[in-house]
């Protein structure tokens, strides 16, 4: 778990607020018996978790693709090739949705806006050196040309909810 107490409190506030303003239908599925706390979530979604990422084209059409998601400091982080269609979509329209699902046991659903962590022609995020060290330790120093091949994002959620029926807080591989 990499989250600070403040990050956990912020995540818990988001989870509570998101569920409280969800539809009655969603609340009939996701409730106190079928969800987890922020702290439990950070223990469950460790390592790399495959995300279904939704972006929007210039014509307003949705596009979905898979990315390696890493849940760090209470937010999803993911990368893609700098020339990928999703990179073009996110550069022009930073709204995104992501879902991580494991069968019928776990669903983490997130809507928000992305921040580019390592822009090609700009200042990287303040925590990019630490995040880059994490990604290199996960994928290997030479897996990419880290400066030119990949662009990384942080999804700042404005809505997130978790369905976790029957799961405990023990770490589960992504």
PDB file of C-alpha atoms in Angstrom:
ATOM      1  CA  UNK A   1       0.000   0.000   0.000  1.00  0.00           C
ATOM      2  CA  UNK A   2       1.505   3.308  -1.118  1.00  0.00           C
ATOM      3  CA  UNK A   3      -1.320   5.568   0.049  1.00  0.00           C
ATOM      4  CA  UNK A   4      -0.941   8.110   2.812  1.00  0.00           C
ATOM      5  CA  UNK A   5      -3.639   8.516   5.468  1.00  0.00           C
ATOM      6  CA  UNK A   6      -4.762  11.693   3.662  1.00  0.00           C
ATOM      7  CA  UNK A   7      -4.998   9.861   0.307  1.00  0.00           C
ATOM      8  CA  UNK A   8      -7.047   7.073   1.924  1.00  0.00           C
ATOM      9  CA  UNK A   9      -9.415   9.611   3.477  1.00  0.00           C
ATOM     10  CA  UNK A  10      -9.801  11.388   0.123  1.00  0.00           C
ATOM     11  CA  UNK A  11     -10.488   8.068  -1.622  1.00  0.00           C
ATOM     12  CA  UNK A  12     -13.035   7.028   1.020  1.00  0.00           C
ATOM     13  CA  UNK A  13     -14.820  10.367   0.673  1.00  0.00           C
ATOM     14  CA  UNK A  14     -14.948   9.870  -3.109  1.00  0.00           C
ATOM     15  CA  UNK A  15     -16.261   6.298  -2.797  1.00  0.00           C
ATOM     16  CA  UNK A  16     -18.956   7.347  -0.315  1.00  0.00           C
ATOM     17  CA  UNK A  17     -20.024  10.402  -2.321  1.00  0.00           C
ATOM     18  CA  UNK A  18     -20.083   8.480  -5.620  1.00  0.00           C
ATOM     19  CA  UNK A  19     -22.287   5.746  -4.243  1.00  0.00           C
ATOM     20  CA  UNK A  20     -24.615   8.202  -2.488  1.00  0.00           C
ATOM     21  CA  UNK A  21     -25.314  10.065  -5.739  1.00  0.00           C
ATOM     22  CA  UNK A  22     -25.703   6.915  -7.850  1.00  0.00           C
ATOM     23  CA  UNK A  23     -29.015   5.663  -9.129  1.00  0.00           C
ATOM     24  CA  UNK A  24     -31.284   3.513  -6.982  1.00  0.00           C
ATOM     25  CA  UNK A  25     -30.613   0.634  -9.385  1.00  0.00           C
ATOM     26  CA  UNK A  26     -26.843   0.803  -8.839  1.00  0.00           C
ATOM     27  CA  UNK A  27     -27.307   1.157  -5.078  1.00  0.00           C
ATOM     28  CA  UNK A  28     -29.445  -1.999  -5.136  1.00  0.00           C
ATOM     29  CA  UNK A  29     -26.370  -3.844  -6.468  1.00  0.00           C
ATOM     30  CA  UNK A  30     -23.555  -2.001  -4.708  1.00  0.00           C
ATOM     31  CA  UNK A  31     -24.228  -1.430  -1.026  1.00  0.00           C
ATOM     32  CA  UNK A  32     -22.391  -1.755   2.290  1.00  0.00           C
ATOM     33  CA  UNK A  33     -22.473  -5.563   2.028  1.00  0.00           C
ATOM     34  CA  UNK A  34     -21.090  -5.645  -1.523  1.00  0.00           C
ATOM     35  CA  UNK A  35     -18.305  -3.074  -1.476  1.00  0.00           C
ATOM     36  CA  UNK A  36     -15.030  -2.400   0.316  1.00  0.00           C
ATOM     37  CA  UNK A  37     -13.400   0.511   2.092  1.00  0.00           C
ATOM     38  CA  UNK A  38     -10.708   2.639   0.497  1.00  0.00           C
ATOM     39  CA  UNK A  39      -8.055   0.879   2.547  1.00  0.00           C
ATOM     40  CA  UNK A  40      -9.318  -2.552   1.505  1.00  0.00           C
ATOM     41  CA  UNK A  41      -9.419  -1.465  -2.146  1.00  0.00           C
ATOM     42  CA  UNK A  42      -5.760  -0.447  -2.057  1.00  0.00           C
ATOM     43  CA  UNK A  43      -4.908  -3.896  -0.718  1.00  0.00           C
ATOM     44  CA  UNK A  44      -6.968  -5.700  -3.369  1.00  0.00           C
ATOM     45  CA  UNK A  45      -5.873  -3.844  -6.528  1.00  0.00           C
ATOM     46  CA  UNK A  46      -2.123  -4.223  -6.285  1.00  0.00           C
ATOM     47  CA  UNK A  47       0.402  -4.624  -9.052  1.00  0.00           C
ATOM     48  CA  UNK A  48      -0.818  -4.434 -12.626  1.00  0.00           C
ATOM     49  CA  UNK A  49      -4.574  -4.594 -13.178  1.00  0.00           C
ATOM     50  CA  UNK A  50      -5.990  -4.750 -16.695  1.00  0.00           C
ATOM     51  CA  UNK A  51      -8.298  -1.793 -17.286  1.00  0.00           C
ATOM     52  CA  UNK A  52     -10.931  -1.337 -19.945  1.00  0.00           C
ATOM     53  CA  UNK A  53     -10.345   2.325 -20.793  1.00  0.00           C
ATOM     54  CA  UNK A  54     -12.948   4.386 -22.598  1.00  0.00           C
ATOM     55  CA  UNK A  55     -12.020   7.530 -24.535  1.00  0.00           C
ATOM     56  CA  UNK A  56     -13.971   9.728 -26.966  1.00  0.00           C
ATOM     57  CA  UNK A  57     -13.167  10.431 -30.623  1.00  0.00           C
ATOM     58  CA  UNK A  58     -13.403  13.850 -32.285  1.00  0.00           C
ATOM     59  CA  UNK A  59     -16.845  12.783 -33.592  1.00  0.00           C
ATOM     60  CA  UNK A  60     -17.995  12.068 -30.032  1.00  0.00           C
ATOM     61  CA  UNK A  61     -17.912   8.306 -30.512  1.00  0.00           C
ATOM     62  CA  UNK A  62     -16.785   6.157 -27.572  1.00  0.00           C
ATOM     63  CA  UNK A  63     -13.729   3.930 -27.954  1.00  0.00           C
ATOM     64  CA  UNK A  64     -12.642   1.250 -25.521  1.00  0.00           C
ATOM     65  CA  UNK A  65      -9.287  -0.440 -25.245  1.00  0.00           C
ATOM     66  CA  UNK A  66      -7.194  -2.278 -22.704  1.00  0.00           C
ATOM     67  CA  UNK A  67      -4.341  -0.762 -20.699  1.00  0.00           C
ATOM     68  CA  UNK A  68      -2.127  -1.843 -17.829  1.00  0.00           C
ATOM     69  CA  UNK A  69      -3.520  -0.039 -14.805  1.00  0.00           C
ATOM     70  CA  UNK A  70      -1.628   0.576 -11.585  1.00  0.00           C
ATOM     71  CA  UNK A  71      -3.607   1.839  -8.589  1.00  0.00           C
ATOM     72  CA  UNK A  72      -1.173   4.142  -6.816  1.00  0.00           C
ATOM     73  CA  UNK A  73      -1.952   6.822  -4.239  1.00  0.00           C
ATOM     74  CA  UNK A  74      -5.688   6.224  -4.657  1.00  0.00           C
ATOM     75  CA  UNK A  75      -5.789   6.806  -8.425  1.00  0.00           C
ATOM     76  CA  UNK A  76      -5.365   4.748 -11.593  1.00  0.00           C
ATOM     77  CA  UNK A  77      -2.136   5.267 -13.565  1.00  0.00           C
ATOM     78  CA  UNK A  78      -1.685   3.833 -17.046  1.00  0.00           C
ATOM     79  CA  UNK A  79       0.407   4.236 -20.157  1.00  0.00           C
ATOM     80  CA  UNK A  80       0.190   3.786 -23.883  1.00  0.00           C
ATOM     81  CA  UNK A  81       2.275   4.369 -26.980  1.00  0.00           C
ATOM     82  CA  UNK A  82       2.627   8.069 -27.781  1.00  0.00           C
ATOM     83  CA  UNK A  83       1.188   7.443 -31.269  1.00  0.00           C
ATOM     84  CA  UNK A  84      -1.811   5.380 -30.113  1.00  0.00           C
ATOM     85  CA  UNK A  85      -5.333   6.530 -30.960  1.00  0.00           C
ATOM     86  CA  UNK A  86      -6.191   6.711 -27.249  1.00  0.00           C
ATOM     87  CA  UNK A  87      -3.244   9.100 -26.723  1.00  0.00           C
ATOM     88  CA  UNK A  88      -4.660  11.407 -29.428  1.00  0.00           C
ATOM     89  CA  UNK A  89      -8.145  11.177 -27.903  1.00  0.00           C
ATOM     90  CA  UNK A  90      -6.889  11.974 -24.391  1.00  0.00           C
ATOM     91  CA  UNK A  91      -4.736  14.876 -25.602  1.00  0.00           C
ATOM     92  CA  UNK A  92      -7.794  16.522 -27.162  1.00  0.00           C
ATOM     93  CA  UNK A  93     -10.472  15.320 -24.728  1.00  0.00           C
ATOM     94  CA  UNK A  94      -9.082  14.283 -21.324  1.00  0.00           C
ATOM     95  CA  UNK A  95     -12.329  12.770 -20.017  1.00  0.00           C
ATOM     96  CA  UNK A  96     -12.045   9.020 -19.544  1.00  0.00           C
ATOM     97  CA  UNK A  97     -13.735   6.074 -17.883  1.00  0.00           C
ATOM     98  CA  UNK A  98     -12.001   2.941 -16.666  1.00  0.00           C
ATOM     99  CA  UNK A  99     -13.240  -0.405 -15.406  1.00  0.00           C
ATOM    100  CA  UNK A 100     -11.289  -3.204 -13.772  1.00  0.00           C
ATOM    101  CA  UNK A 101     -13.276  -6.422 -13.390  1.00  0.00           C
ATOM    102  CA  UNK A 102     -12.440  -9.869 -12.095  1.00  0.00           C
ATOM    103  CA  UNK A 103     -15.243 -12.224 -13.018  1.00  0.00           C
ATOM    104  CA  UNK A 104     -18.326 -11.722 -10.874  1.00  0.00           C
ATOM    105  CA  UNK A 105     -16.327 -10.920  -7.728  1.00  0.00           C
ATOM    106  CA  UNK A 106     -14.832  -7.474  -8.337  1.00  0.00           C
ATOM    107  CA  UNK A 107     -15.642  -4.395 -10.373  1.00  0.00           C
ATOM    108  CA  UNK A 108     -13.920  -1.033  -9.924  1.00  0.00           C
ATOM    109  CA  UNK A 109     -15.610   1.645 -12.041  1.00  0.00           C
ATOM    110  CA  UNK A 110     -14.091   5.108 -12.446  1.00  0.00           C
ATOM    111  CA  UNK A 111     -14.972   8.300 -14.348  1.00  0.00           C
ATOM    112  CA  UNK A 112     -12.690  11.326 -14.410  1.00  0.00           C
ATOM    113  CA  UNK A 113     -10.118  13.334 -16.308  1.00  0.00           C
ATOM    114  CA  UNK A 114      -6.552  12.403 -17.099  1.00  0.00           C
ATOM    115  CA  UNK A 115      -3.337  14.239 -16.403  1.00  0.00           C
ATOM    116  CA  UNK A 116      -0.341  13.565 -18.649  1.00  0.00           C
ATOM    117  CA  UNK A 117       2.538  12.644 -16.357  1.00  0.00           C
ATOM    118  CA  UNK A 118       5.403  12.829 -18.860  1.00  0.00           C
ATOM    119  CA  UNK A 119       4.519  15.216 -21.696  1.00  0.00           C
ATOM    120  CA  UNK A 120       6.964  15.163 -24.585  1.00  0.00           C
ATOM    121  CA  UNK A 121       7.308  18.960 -24.731  1.00  0.00           C
ATOM    122  CA  UNK A 122       6.607  20.086 -21.205  1.00  0.00           C
ATOM    123  CA  UNK A 123       7.274  19.719 -17.528  1.00  0.00           C
ATOM    124  CA  UNK A 124       6.589  16.271 -16.118  1.00  0.00           C
ATOM    125  CA  UNK A 125       4.398  15.853 -13.050  1.00  0.00           C
ATOM    126  CA  UNK A 126       6.221  16.573  -9.805  1.00  0.00           C
ATOM    127  CA  UNK A 127       6.018  12.915  -8.776  1.00  0.00           C
ATOM    128  CA  UNK A 128       7.018  11.550 -12.215  1.00  0.00           C
ATOM    129  CA  UNK A 129      10.538  10.521 -11.072  1.00  0.00           C
ATOM    130  CA  UNK A 130       9.052   8.325  -8.321  1.00  0.00           C
ATOM    131  CA  UNK A 131       6.385   6.918 -10.636  1.00  0.00           C
ATOM    132  CA  UNK A 132       8.956   6.243 -13.359  1.00  0.00           C
ATOM    133  CA  UNK A 133      11.109   4.368 -10.829  1.00  0.00           C
ATOM    134  CA  UNK A 134       8.046   2.273  -9.900  1.00  0.00           C
ATOM    135  CA  UNK A 135       7.190   1.523 -13.561  1.00  0.00           C
ATOM    136  CA  UNK A 136      10.811   0.644 -14.385  1.00  0.00           C
ATOM    137  CA  UNK A 137      10.961  -1.687 -11.385  1.00  0.00           C
ATOM    138  CA  UNK A 138       7.734  -3.326 -12.561  1.00  0.00           C
ATOM    139  CA  UNK A 139       8.455  -3.609 -16.316  1.00  0.00           C
ATOM    140  CA  UNK A 140      12.254  -3.401 -16.409  1.00  0.00           C
ATOM    141  CA  UNK A 141      14.642  -0.555 -17.165  1.00  0.00           C
ATOM    142  CA  UNK A 142      14.908  -1.422 -20.868  1.00  0.00           C
ATOM    143  CA  UNK A 143      11.312  -2.441 -21.610  1.00  0.00           C
ATOM    144  CA  UNK A 144      10.607   0.897 -23.376  1.00  0.00           C
ATOM    145  CA  UNK A 145      12.405   3.990 -24.480  1.00  0.00           C
ATOM    146  CA  UNK A 146      10.792   5.669 -21.482  1.00  0.00           C
ATOM    147  CA  UNK A 147      11.324   9.210 -22.818  1.00  0.00           C
ATOM    148  CA  UNK A 148      10.034   8.708 -26.351  1.00  0.00           C
ATOM    149  CA  UNK A 149       7.895   5.574 -26.676  1.00  0.00           C
ATOM    150  CA  UNK A 150       5.307   5.828 -23.911  1.00  0.00           C
ATOM    151  CA  UNK A 151       3.072   8.434 -22.372  1.00  0.00           C
ATOM    152  CA  UNK A 152       1.722   7.900 -18.878  1.00  0.00           C
ATOM    153  CA  UNK A 153      -1.479   9.250 -17.364  1.00  0.00           C
ATOM    154  CA  UNK A 154      -3.090   9.635 -13.975  1.00  0.00           C
ATOM    155  CA  UNK A 155      -6.881   9.374 -13.935  1.00  0.00           C
ATOM    156  CA  UNK A 156      -8.258  11.946 -11.486  1.00  0.00           C
ATOM    157  CA  UNK A 157     -11.625  10.464 -10.571  1.00  0.00           C
ATOM    158  CA  UNK A 158     -14.742  12.493  -9.958  1.00  0.00           C
ATOM    159  CA  UNK A 159     -16.759   9.274  -9.518  1.00  0.00           C
ATOM    160  CA  UNK A 160     -15.655   5.794  -8.431  1.00  0.00           C
ATOM    161  CA  UNK A 161     -17.499   2.812  -7.081  1.00  0.00           C
ATOM    162  CA  UNK A 162     -16.510  -0.739  -6.219  1.00  0.00           C
ATOM    163  CA  UNK A 163     -18.473  -3.972  -6.344  1.00  0.00           C
ATOM    164  CA  UNK A 164     -16.650  -6.563  -4.259  1.00  0.00           C
ATOM    165  CA  UNK A 165     -18.991  -9.336  -3.219  1.00  0.00           C
ATOM    166  CA  UNK A 166     -17.321 -12.057  -1.209  1.00  0.00           C
ATOM    167  CA  UNK A 167     -13.827 -10.580  -1.383  1.00  0.00           C
ATOM    168  CA  UNK A 168     -11.765  -9.977   1.693  1.00  0.00           C
ATOM    169  CA  UNK A 169      -9.027  -7.384   1.939  1.00  0.00           C
ATOM    170  CA  UNK A 170      -6.217  -9.844   1.197  1.00  0.00           C
ATOM    171  CA  UNK A 171      -4.048  -8.792  -1.751  1.00  0.00           C
ATOM    172  CA  UNK A 172      -5.118 -10.390  -5.007  1.00  0.00           C
ATOM    173  CA  UNK A 173      -2.948 -10.424  -8.116  1.00  0.00           C
ATOM    174  CA  UNK A 174      -4.275  -8.245 -10.948  1.00  0.00           C
TER     175      UNK A 174
END
